[in-house]
CSV table of C-alpha atoms in Angstrom, one decimal:
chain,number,residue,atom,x,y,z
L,98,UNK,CA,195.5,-11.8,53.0
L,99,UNK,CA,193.5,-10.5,50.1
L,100,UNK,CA,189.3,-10.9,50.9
L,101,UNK,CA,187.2,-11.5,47.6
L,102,UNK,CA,185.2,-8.8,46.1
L,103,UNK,CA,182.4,-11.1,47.1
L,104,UNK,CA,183.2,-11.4,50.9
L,105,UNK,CA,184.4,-7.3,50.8
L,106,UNK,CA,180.8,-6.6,49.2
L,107,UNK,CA,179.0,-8.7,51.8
L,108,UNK,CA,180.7,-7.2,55.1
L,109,UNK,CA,180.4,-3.9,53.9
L,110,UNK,CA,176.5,-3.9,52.6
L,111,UNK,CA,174.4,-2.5,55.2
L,112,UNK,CA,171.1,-1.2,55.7
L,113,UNK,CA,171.5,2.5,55.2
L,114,UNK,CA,168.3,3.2,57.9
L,115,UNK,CA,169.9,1.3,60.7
L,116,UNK,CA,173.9,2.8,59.7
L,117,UNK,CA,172.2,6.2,60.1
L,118,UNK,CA,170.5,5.3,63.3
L,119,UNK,CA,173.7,3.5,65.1
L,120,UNK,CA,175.3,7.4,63.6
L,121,UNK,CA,172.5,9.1,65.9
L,122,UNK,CA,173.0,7.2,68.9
L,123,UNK,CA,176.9,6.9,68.6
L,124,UNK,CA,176.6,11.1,68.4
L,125,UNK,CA,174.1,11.0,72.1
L,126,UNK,CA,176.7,8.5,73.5
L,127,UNK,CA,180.2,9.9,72.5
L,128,UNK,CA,179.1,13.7,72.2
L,129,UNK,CA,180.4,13.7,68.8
L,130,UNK,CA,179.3,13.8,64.9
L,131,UNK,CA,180.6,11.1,62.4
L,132,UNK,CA,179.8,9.2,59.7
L,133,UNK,CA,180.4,5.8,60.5
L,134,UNK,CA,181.6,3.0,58.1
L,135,UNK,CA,181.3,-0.8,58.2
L,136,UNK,CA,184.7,-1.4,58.3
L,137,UNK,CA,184.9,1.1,61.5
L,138,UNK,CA,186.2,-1.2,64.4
L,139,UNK,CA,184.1,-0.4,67.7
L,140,UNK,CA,187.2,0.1,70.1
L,141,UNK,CA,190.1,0.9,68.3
L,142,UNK,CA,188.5,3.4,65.7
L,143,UNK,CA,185.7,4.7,66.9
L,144,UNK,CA,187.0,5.0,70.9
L,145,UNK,CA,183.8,3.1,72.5
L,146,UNK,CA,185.0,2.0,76.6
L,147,UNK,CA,182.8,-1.0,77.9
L,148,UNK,CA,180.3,2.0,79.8
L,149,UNK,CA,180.2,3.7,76.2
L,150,UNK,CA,179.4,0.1,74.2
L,151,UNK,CA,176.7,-0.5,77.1
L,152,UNK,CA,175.7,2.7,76.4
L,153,UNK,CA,174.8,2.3,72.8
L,154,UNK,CA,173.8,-1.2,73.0
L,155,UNK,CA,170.9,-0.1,75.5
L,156,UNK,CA,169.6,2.5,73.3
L,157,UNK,CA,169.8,0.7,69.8
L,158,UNK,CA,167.2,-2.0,72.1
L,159,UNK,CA,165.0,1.0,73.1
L,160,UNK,CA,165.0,2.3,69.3
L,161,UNK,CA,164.2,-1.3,68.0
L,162,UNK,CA,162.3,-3.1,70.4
L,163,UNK,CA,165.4,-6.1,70.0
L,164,UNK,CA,168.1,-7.6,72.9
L,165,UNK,CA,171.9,-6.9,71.6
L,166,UNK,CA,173.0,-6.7,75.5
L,167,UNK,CA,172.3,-10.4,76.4
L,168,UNK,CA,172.4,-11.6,72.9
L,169,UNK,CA,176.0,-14.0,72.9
L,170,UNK,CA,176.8,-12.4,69.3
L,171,UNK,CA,176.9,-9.1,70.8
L,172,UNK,CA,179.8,-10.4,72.7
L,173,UNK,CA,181.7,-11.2,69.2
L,174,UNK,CA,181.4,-7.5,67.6
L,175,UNK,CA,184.0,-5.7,66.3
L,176,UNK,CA,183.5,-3.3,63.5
L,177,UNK,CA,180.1,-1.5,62.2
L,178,UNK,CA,179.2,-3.4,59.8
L,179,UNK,CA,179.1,-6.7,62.6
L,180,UNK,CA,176.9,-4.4,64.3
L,181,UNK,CA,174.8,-3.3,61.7
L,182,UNK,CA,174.5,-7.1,60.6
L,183,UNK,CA,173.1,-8.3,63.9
L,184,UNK,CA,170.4,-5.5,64.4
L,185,UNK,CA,169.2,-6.4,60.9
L,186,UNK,CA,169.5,-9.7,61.8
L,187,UNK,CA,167.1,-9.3,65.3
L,188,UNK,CA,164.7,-6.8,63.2
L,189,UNK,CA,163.9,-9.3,60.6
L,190,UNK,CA,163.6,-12.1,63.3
L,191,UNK,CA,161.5,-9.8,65.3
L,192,UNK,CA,159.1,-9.3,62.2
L,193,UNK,CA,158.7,-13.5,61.3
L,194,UNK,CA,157.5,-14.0,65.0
């Protein structure tokens, strides 16, 4: 299946301030340094177990001030860039309220 250039563009644009900080906390977490890319699945490419995804999750809501742990959409990750989308996504909503 071929994605449009349009679609690619869109899953891979992501706020370079929040890539870098999910970078930071994956390093804490995992003990290891690594550019991370949107396309980057969670489990399969990045090696995250269920205590290491709890893990991040909890500190990306300390550095943001923002629930991903009982948010449903957390639930429905699975690269970066899904990641990436939904912090942006609480942020913003956090700053309109």
């Amino acid at each position: 299946m071929t994605i449009p250039d349009s679609a690619q563009t869109a899953r891979t644009s992501v706020d370079p301030e929040t890539l870098t900080a999910l970078e930071e906390v994956y390093a804490q977490v995992k003990r290891v340094q690594r550019d991370l890319r949107p396309t980057d699945r969670i489990i399969q490419d990045l090696e995250v177990d269920s205590l290491a995804t709890l893990e991040i999750l909890l500190a990306l809501e300390e550095r943001f001030g923002v629930a991903l742990v009982d948010n449903p959409k957390a639930a429905t990750l699975t690269t970066v860039g899904d990641l990436v989308g939904l912090l942006d996504e609480l942020r913003a909503d956090a700053t309109t309220t």
